[in-house]
Amino acid sequence: MDKLAKERRSWNMSRIQGKNTGPEIAMRSMLHKGGFRFRLQGKNLPGKPDIVLPKFKTAIFVHGCFWHRHENCKYCYTPKSRHEFWDNKFRRTVQRDAEQIRSLAGSGWLPLVVWECEIKNNPAKTFTKVQSLLQQRLLKMNGDT
């Protein structure tokens, strides 16, 4: 049984953003400060990645740990009520994420997943990891490897 009234639960759920979330904005800010130029919400790409770097042919998904089921993360908890509903919802989300990543990779794109907790807990390390992957990608695309 839900502890909140139906109206309050509906209000809470309506506040959950699908784009321009705090972690997305933080990642974009780090990329911009690092000199990377990008596009938002790749509408023409599978999964509509949060950040698209055309020069690197790279798509970044900034995943929320709860919704996308980041394993062994404290933010990846399962609600105590309606287990079957949540299990199905989470399973479909994880399956859809995997399909979108395969589709992007199959069309020559480098899909990167950055987790909400990584950005919150250690933004500098997260940016360094992404920056390194982008530099490797550029070298590979230019045939320097």
mmCIF file with all atom_site columns, C-alpha atoms in Angstrom:
data_model
loop_
_atom_site.group_PDB
_atom_site.id
_atom_site.type_symbol
_atom_site.label_atom_id
_atom_site.label_alt_id
_atom_site.label_comp_id
_atom_site.label_asym_id
_atom_site.label_entity_id
_atom_site.label_seq_id
_atom_site.pdbx_PDB_ins_code
_atom_site.Cartn_x
_atom_site.Cartn_y
_atom_site.Cartn_z
_atom_site.occupancy
_atom_site.B_iso_or_equiv
_atom_site.pdbx_formal_charge
_atom_site.auth_seq_id
_atom_site.auth_comp_id
_atom_site.auth_asym_id
_atom_site.auth_atom_id
_atom_site.pdbx_PDB_model_num
ATOM 1   C CA . MET A 1 1   ? 0.000  0.000  0.000   1.00 0.00 ? 1   MET A CA 1
ATOM 2   C CA . ASP A 1 2   ? 1.294  3.408  -0.941  1.00 0.00 ? 2   ASP A CA 1
ATOM 3   C CA . LYS A 1 3   ? 1.821  5.734  2.022   1.00 0.00 ? 3   LYS A CA 1
ATOM 4   C CA . LEU A 1 4   ? 0.993  8.793  -0.090  1.00 0.00 ? 4   LEU A CA 1
ATOM 5   C CA . ALA A 1 5   ? -2.419 9.870  -1.310  1.00 0.00 ? 5   ALA A CA 1
ATOM 6   C CA . LYS A 1 6   ? -3.046 9.251  -4.993  1.00 0.00 ? 6   LYS A CA 1
ATOM 7   C CA . GLU A 1 7   ? -2.974 12.985 -5.776  1.00 0.00 ? 7   GLU A CA 1
ATOM 8   C CA . ARG A 1 8   ? 0.340  13.484 -3.933  1.00 0.00 ? 8   ARG A CA 1
ATOM 9   C CA . ARG A 1 9   ? 1.929  10.466 -5.663  1.00 0.00 ? 9   ARG A CA 1
ATOM 10  C CA . SER A 1 10  ? 0.763  11.814 -9.025  1.00 0.00 ? 10  SER A CA 1
ATOM 11  C CA . TRP A 1 11  ? 2.247  15.215 -8.209  1.00 0.00 ? 11  TRP A CA 1
ATOM 12  C CA . ASN A 1 12  ? 5.566  13.629 -7.150  1.00 0.00 ? 12  ASN A CA 1
ATOM 13  C CA . MET A 1 13  ? 5.770  11.567 -10.332 1.00 0.00 ? 13  MET A CA 1
ATOM 14  C CA . SER A 1 14  ? 4.953  14.585 -12.514 1.00 0.00 ? 14  SER A CA 1
ATOM 15  C CA . ARG A 1 15  ? 8.076  16.315 -11.154 1.00 0.00 ? 15  ARG A CA 1
ATOM 16  C CA . ILE A 1 16  ? 10.422 13.627 -12.478 1.00 0.00 ? 16  ILE A CA 1
ATOM 17  C CA . GLN A 1 17  ? 12.183 15.122 -15.461 1.00 0.00 ? 17  GLN A CA 1
ATOM 18  C CA . GLY A 1 18  ? 13.010 13.250 -18.637 1.00 0.00 ? 18  GLY A CA 1
ATOM 19  C CA . LYS A 1 19  ? 15.541 15.766 -19.903 1.00 0.00 ? 19  LYS A CA 1
ATOM 20  C CA . ASN A 1 20  ? 17.643 18.620 -18.582 1.00 0.00 ? 20  ASN A CA 1
ATOM 21  C CA . THR A 1 21  ? 18.130 16.813 -15.292 1.00 0.00 ? 21  THR A CA 1
ATOM 22  C CA . GLY A 1 22  ? 20.747 17.953 -12.796 1.00 0.00 ? 22  GLY A CA 1
ATOM 23  C CA . PRO A 1 23  ? 23.237 15.217 -13.769 1.00 0.00 ? 23  PRO A CA 1
ATOM 24  C CA . GLU A 1 24  ? 22.742 15.987 -17.494 1.00 0.00 ? 24  GLU A CA 1
ATOM 25  C CA . ILE A 1 25  ? 23.357 19.686 -16.954 1.00 0.00 ? 25  ILE A CA 1
ATOM 26  C CA . ALA A 1 26  ? 26.459 18.911 -14.868 1.00 0.00 ? 26  ALA A CA 1
ATOM 27  C CA . MET A 1 27  ? 27.848 16.612 -17.592 1.00 0.00 ? 27  MET A CA 1
ATOM 28  C CA . ARG A 1 28  ? 27.143 19.187 -20.300 1.00 0.00 ? 28  ARG A CA 1
ATOM 29  C CA . SER A 1 29  ? 28.831 21.879 -18.242 1.00 0.00 ? 29  SER A CA 1
ATOM 30  C CA . MET A 1 30  ? 31.957 19.750 -17.787 1.00 0.00 ? 30  MET A CA 1
ATOM 31  C CA . LEU A 1 31  ? 32.081 18.933 -21.510 1.00 0.00 ? 31  LEU A CA 1
ATOM 32  C CA . HIS A 1 32  ? 31.626 22.587 -22.461 1.00 0.00 ? 32  HIS A CA 1
ATOM 33  C CA . LYS A 1 33  ? 34.348 23.746 -20.056 1.00 0.00 ? 33  LYS A CA 1
ATOM 34  C CA . GLY A 1 34  ? 36.582 21.024 -21.524 1.00 0.00 ? 34  GLY A CA 1
ATOM 35  C CA . GLY A 1 35  ? 36.159 22.511 -24.985 1.00 0.00 ? 35  GLY A CA 1
ATOM 36  C CA . PHE A 1 36  ? 33.838 19.850 -26.375 1.00 0.00 ? 36  PHE A CA 1
ATOM 37  C CA . ARG A 1 37  ? 30.949 20.900 -28.561 1.00 0.00 ? 37  ARG A CA 1
ATOM 38  C CA . PHE A 1 38  ? 27.813 18.819 -28.648 1.00 0.00 ? 38  PHE A CA 1
ATOM 39  C CA . ARG A 1 39  ? 24.151 18.650 -29.475 1.00 0.00 ? 39  ARG A CA 1
ATOM 40  C CA . LEU A 1 40  ? 21.302 17.817 -27.115 1.00 0.00 ? 40  LEU A CA 1
ATOM 41  C CA . GLN A 1 41  ? 18.704 15.081 -27.346 1.00 0.00 ? 41  GLN A CA 1
ATOM 42  C CA . GLY A 1 42  ? 19.791 13.185 -30.469 1.00 0.00 ? 42  GLY A CA 1
ATOM 43  C CA . LYS A 1 43  ? 16.290 12.814 -31.858 1.00 0.00 ? 43  LYS A CA 1
ATOM 44  C CA . ASN A 1 44  ? 17.472 11.006 -34.996 1.00 0.00 ? 44  ASN A CA 1
ATOM 45  C CA . LEU A 1 45  ? 19.504 8.408  -33.110 1.00 0.00 ? 45  LEU A CA 1
ATOM 46  C CA . PRO A 1 46  ? 18.267 5.251  -31.362 1.00 0.00 ? 46  PRO A CA 1
ATOM 47  C CA . GLY A 1 47  ? 17.324 5.998  -27.767 1.00 0.00 ? 47  GLY A CA 1
ATOM 48  C CA . LYS A 1 48  ? 17.541 9.768  -28.258 1.00 0.00 ? 48  LYS A CA 1
ATOM 49  C CA . PRO A 1 49  ? 20.855 10.148 -26.394 1.00 0.00 ? 49  PRO A CA 1
ATOM 50  C CA . ASP A 1 50  ? 21.103 13.013 -23.916 1.00 0.00 ? 50  ASP A CA 1
ATOM 51  C CA . ILE A 1 51  ? 24.328 14.366 -25.434 1.00 0.00 ? 51  ILE A CA 1
ATOM 52  C CA . VAL A 1 52  ? 25.613 13.838 -28.978 1.00 0.00 ? 52  VAL A CA 1
ATOM 53  C CA . LEU A 1 53  ? 29.147 14.665 -30.065 1.00 0.00 ? 53  LEU A CA 1
ATOM 54  C CA . PRO A 1 54  ? 29.014 14.429 -33.884 1.00 0.00 ? 54  PRO A CA 1
ATOM 55  C CA . LYS A 1 55  ? 32.752 15.097 -34.340 1.00 0.00 ? 55  LYS A CA 1
ATOM 56  C CA . PHE A 1 56  ? 33.481 11.980 -32.259 1.00 0.00 ? 56  PHE A CA 1
ATOM 57  C CA . LYS A 1 57  ? 30.442 10.061 -33.499 1.00 0.00 ? 57  LYS A CA 1
ATOM 58  C CA . THR A 1 58  ? 29.679 9.489  -29.823 1.00 0.00 ? 58  THR A CA 1
ATOM 59  C CA . ALA A 1 59  ? 26.382 9.453  -27.948 1.00 0.00 ? 59  ALA A CA 1
ATOM 60  C CA . ILE A 1 60  ? 26.236 9.909  -24.182 1.00 0.00 ? 60  ILE A CA 1
ATOM 61  C CA . PHE A 1 61  ? 23.351 8.662  -22.089 1.00 0.00 ? 61  PHE A CA 1
ATOM 62  C CA . VAL A 1 62  ? 23.169 10.166 -18.600 1.00 0.00 ? 62  VAL A CA 1
ATOM 63  C CA . HIS A 1 63  ? 21.292 7.462  -16.736 1.00 0.00 ? 63  HIS A CA 1
ATOM 64  C CA . GLY A 1 64  ? 19.501 7.845  -13.436 1.00 0.00 ? 64  GLY A CA 1
ATOM 65  C CA . CYS A 1 65  ? 20.554 5.016  -11.137 1.00 0.00 ? 65  CYS A CA 1
ATOM 66  C CA . PHE A 1 66  ? 17.001 4.282  -9.959  1.00 0.00 ? 66  PHE A CA 1
ATOM 67  C CA . TRP A 1 67  ? 15.266 4.143  -13.338 1.00 0.00 ? 67  TRP A CA 1
ATOM 68  C CA . HIS A 1 68  ? 18.037 2.438  -15.303 1.00 0.00 ? 68  HIS A CA 1
ATOM 69  C CA . ARG A 1 69  ? 19.050 0.012  -12.522 1.00 0.00 ? 69  ARG A CA 1
ATOM 70  C CA . HIS A 1 70  ? 22.679 0.819  -11.784 1.00 0.00 ? 70  HIS A CA 1
ATOM 71  C CA . GLU A 1 71  ? 23.937 -2.364 -10.167 1.00 0.00 ? 71  GLU A CA 1
ATOM 72  C CA . ASN A 1 72  ? 25.336 -2.163 -6.630  1.00 0.00 ? 72  ASN A CA 1
ATOM 73  C CA . CYS A 1 73  ? 24.334 1.485  -6.294  1.00 0.00 ? 73  CYS A CA 1
ATOM 74  C CA . LYS A 1 74  ? 22.618 2.882  -3.216  1.00 0.00 ? 74  LYS A CA 1
ATOM 75  C CA . TYR A 1 75  ? 20.241 4.860  -5.444  1.00 0.00 ? 75  TYR A CA 1
ATOM 76  C CA . CYS A 1 76  ? 19.093 1.679  -7.196  1.00 0.00 ? 76  CYS A CA 1
ATOM 77  C CA . TYR A 1 77  ? 16.477 0.524  -4.738  1.00 0.00 ? 77  TYR A CA 1
ATOM 78  C CA . THR A 1 78  ? 13.204 -1.177 -5.495  1.00 0.00 ? 78  THR A CA 1
ATOM 79  C CA . PRO A 1 79  ? 9.963  0.224  -4.070  1.00 0.00 ? 79  PRO A CA 1
ATOM 80  C CA . LYS A 1 80  ? 8.410  -1.983 -1.418  1.00 0.00 ? 80  LYS A CA 1
ATOM 81  C CA . SER A 1 81  ? 4.937  -2.001 -2.936  1.00 0.00 ? 81  SER A CA 1
ATOM 82  C CA . ARG A 1 82  ? 3.742  -3.313 -6.298  1.00 0.00 ? 82  ARG A CA 1
ATOM 83  C CA . HIS A 1 83  ? 6.784  -5.555 -6.850  1.00 0.00 ? 83  HIS A CA 1
ATOM 84  C CA . GLU A 1 84  ? 5.500  -7.080 -10.073 1.00 0.00 ? 84  GLU A CA 1
ATOM 85  C CA . PHE A 1 85  ? 4.764  -3.680 -11.627 1.00 0.00 ? 85  PHE A CA 1
ATOM 86  C CA . TRP A 1 86  ? 8.211  -2.295 -10.766 1.00 0.00 ? 86  TRP A CA 1
ATOM 87  C CA . ASP A 1 87  ? 10.057 -5.461 -11.793 1.00 0.00 ? 87  ASP A CA 1
ATOM 88  C CA . ASN A 1 88  ? 8.390  -5.386 -15.213 1.00 0.00 ? 88  ASN A CA 1
ATOM 89  C CA . LYS A 1 89  ? 9.000  -1.651 -15.623 1.00 0.00 ? 89  LYS A CA 1
ATOM 90  C CA . PHE A 1 90  ? 12.672 -1.910 -14.690 1.00 0.00 ? 90  PHE A CA 1
ATOM 91  C CA . ARG A 1 91  ? 13.218 -5.026 -16.825 1.00 0.00 ? 91  ARG A CA 1
ATOM 92  C CA . ARG A 1 92  ? 11.743 -3.280 -19.892 1.00 0.00 ? 92  ARG A CA 1
ATOM 93  C CA . THR A 1 93  ? 13.880 -0.184 -19.269 1.00 0.00 ? 93  THR A CA 1
ATOM 94  C CA . VAL A 1 94  ? 17.112 -2.198 -18.989 1.00 0.00 ? 94  VAL A CA 1
ATOM 95  C CA . GLN A 1 95  ? 16.186 -4.248 -22.067 1.00 0.00 ? 95  GLN A CA 1
ATOM 96  C CA . ARG A 1 96  ? 15.377 -1.088 -24.066 1.00 0.00 ? 96  ARG A CA 1
ATOM 97  C CA . ASP A 1 97  ? 18.675 0.514  -22.978 1.00 0.00 ? 97  ASP A CA 1
ATOM 98  C CA . ALA A 1 98  ? 20.626 -2.533 -24.181 1.00 0.00 ? 98  ALA A CA 1
ATOM 99  C CA . GLU A 1 99  ? 18.809 -2.559 -27.537 1.00 0.00 ? 99  GLU A CA 1
ATOM 100 C CA . GLN A 1 100 ? 19.484 1.140  -28.079 1.00 0.00 ? 100 GLN A CA 1
ATOM 101 C CA . ILE A 1 101 ? 23.166 0.764  -27.251 1.00 0.00 ? 101 ILE A CA 1
ATOM 102 C CA . ARG A 1 102 ? 23.492 -2.209 -29.634 1.00 0.00 ? 102 ARG A CA 1
ATOM 103 C CA . SER A 1 103 ? 21.732 -0.265 -32.361 1.00 0.00 ? 103 SER A CA 1
ATOM 104 C CA . LEU A 1 104 ? 24.008 2.756  -31.946 1.00 0.00 ? 104 LEU A CA 1
ATOM 105 C CA . ALA A 1 105 ? 27.150 0.631  -31.864 1.00 0.00 ? 105 ALA A CA 1
ATOM 106 C CA . GLY A 1 106 ? 25.948 -1.286 -34.922 1.00 0.00 ? 106 GLY A CA 1
ATOM 107 C CA . SER A 1 107 ? 25.650 1.950  -36.879 1.00 0.00 ? 107 SER A CA 1
ATOM 108 C CA . GLY A 1 108 ? 29.191 3.054  -36.049 1.00 0.00 ? 108 GLY A CA 1
ATOM 109 C CA . TRP A 1 109 ? 28.487 5.239  -33.032 1.00 0.00 ? 109 TRP A CA 1
ATOM 110 C CA . LEU A 1 110 ? 30.239 4.980  -29.677 1.00 0.00 ? 110 LEU A CA 1
ATOM 111 C CA . PRO A 1 111 ? 27.547 4.841  -26.982 1.00 0.00 ? 111 PRO A CA 1
ATOM 112 C CA . LEU A 1 112 ? 28.669 5.914  -23.506 1.00 0.00 ? 112 LEU A CA 1
ATOM 113 C CA . VAL A 1 113 ? 26.645 5.559  -20.326 1.00 0.00 ? 113 VAL A CA 1
ATOM 114 C CA . VAL A 1 114 ? 27.367 7.958  -17.483 1.00 0.00 ? 114 VAL A CA 1
ATOM 115 C CA . TRP A 1 115 ? 25.589 7.231  -14.213 1.00 0.00 ? 115 TRP A CA 1
ATOM 116 C CA . GLU A 1 116 ? 23.932 9.821  -12.016 1.00 0.00 ? 116 GLU A CA 1
ATOM 117 C CA . CYS A 1 117 ? 25.907 8.705  -8.943  1.00 0.00 ? 117 CYS A CA 1
ATOM 118 C CA . GLU A 1 118 ? 29.239 8.977  -10.796 1.00 0.00 ? 118 GLU A CA 1
ATOM 119 C CA . ILE A 1 119 ? 28.523 12.609 -11.590 1.00 0.00 ? 119 ILE A CA 1
ATOM 120 C CA . LYS A 1 120 ? 27.311 13.352 -8.055  1.00 0.00 ? 120 LYS A CA 1
ATOM 121 C CA . ASN A 1 121 ? 30.103 11.521 -6.217  1.00 0.00 ? 121 ASN A CA 1
ATOM 122 C CA . ASN A 1 122 ? 33.124 12.322 -8.362  1.00 0.00 ? 122 ASN A CA 1
ATOM 123 C CA . PRO A 1 123 ? 32.485 14.704 -11.240 1.00 0.00 ? 123 PRO A CA 1
ATOM 124 C CA . ALA A 1 124 ? 36.185 15.253 -12.022 1.00 0.00 ? 124 ALA A CA 1
ATOM 125 C CA . LYS A 1 125 ? 36.868 11.520 -12.338 1.00 0.00 ? 125 LYS A CA 1
ATOM 126 C CA . THR A 1 126 ? 33.757 11.091 -14.484 1.00 0.00 ? 126 THR A CA 1
ATOM 127 C CA . PHE A 1 127 ? 34.794 13.876 -16.831 1.00 0.00 ? 127 PHE A CA 1
ATOM 128 C CA . THR A 1 128 ? 38.353 12.517 -17.071 1.00 0.00 ? 128 THR A CA 1
ATOM 129 C CA . LYS A 1 129 ? 36.975 9.104  -18.036 1.00 0.00 ? 129 LYS A CA 1
ATOM 130 C CA . VAL A 1 130 ? 34.707 10.560 -20.726 1.00 0.00 ? 130 VAL A CA 1
ATOM 131 C CA . GLN A 1 131 ? 37.439 12.863 -22.006 1.00 0.00 ? 131 GLN A CA 1
ATOM 132 C CA . SER A 1 132 ? 39.867 9.943  -22.310 1.00 0.00 ? 132 SER A CA 1
ATOM 133 C CA . LEU A 1 133 ? 37.317 7.843  -24.215 1.00 0.00 ? 133 LEU A CA 1
ATOM 134 C CA . LEU A 1 134 ? 36.609 10.735 -26.583 1.00 0.00 ? 134 LEU A CA 1
ATOM 135 C CA . GLN A 1 135 ? 40.305 11.270 -27.262 1.00 0.00 ? 135 GLN A CA 1
ATOM 136 C CA . GLN A 1 136 ? 40.764 7.549  -27.951 1.00 0.00 ? 136 GLN A CA 1
ATOM 137 C CA . ARG A 1 137 ? 37.755 7.658  -30.248 1.00 0.00 ? 137 ARG A CA 1
ATOM 138 C CA . LEU A 1 138 ? 39.158 10.575 -32.233 1.00 0.00 ? 138 LEU A CA 1
ATOM 139 C CA . LEU A 1 139 ? 42.512 8.813  -32.634 1.00 0.00 ? 139 LEU A CA 1
ATOM 140 C CA . LYS A 1 140 ? 40.769 5.672  -33.830 1.00 0.00 ? 140 LYS A CA 1
ATOM 141 C CA . MET A 1 141 ? 38.591 7.614  -36.287 1.00 0.00 ? 141 MET A CA 1
ATOM 142 C CA . ASN A 1 142 ? 41.663 9.354  -37.700 1.00 0.00 ? 142 ASN A CA 1
ATOM 143 C CA . GLY A 1 143 ? 43.499 6.033  -38.067 1.00 0.00 ? 143 GLY A CA 1
ATOM 144 C CA . ASP A 1 144 ? 46.268 6.941  -35.617 1.00 0.00 ? 144 ASP A CA 1
ATOM 145 C CA . THR A 1 145 ? 46.092 3.674  -33.674 1.00 0.00 ? 145 THR A CA 1
#
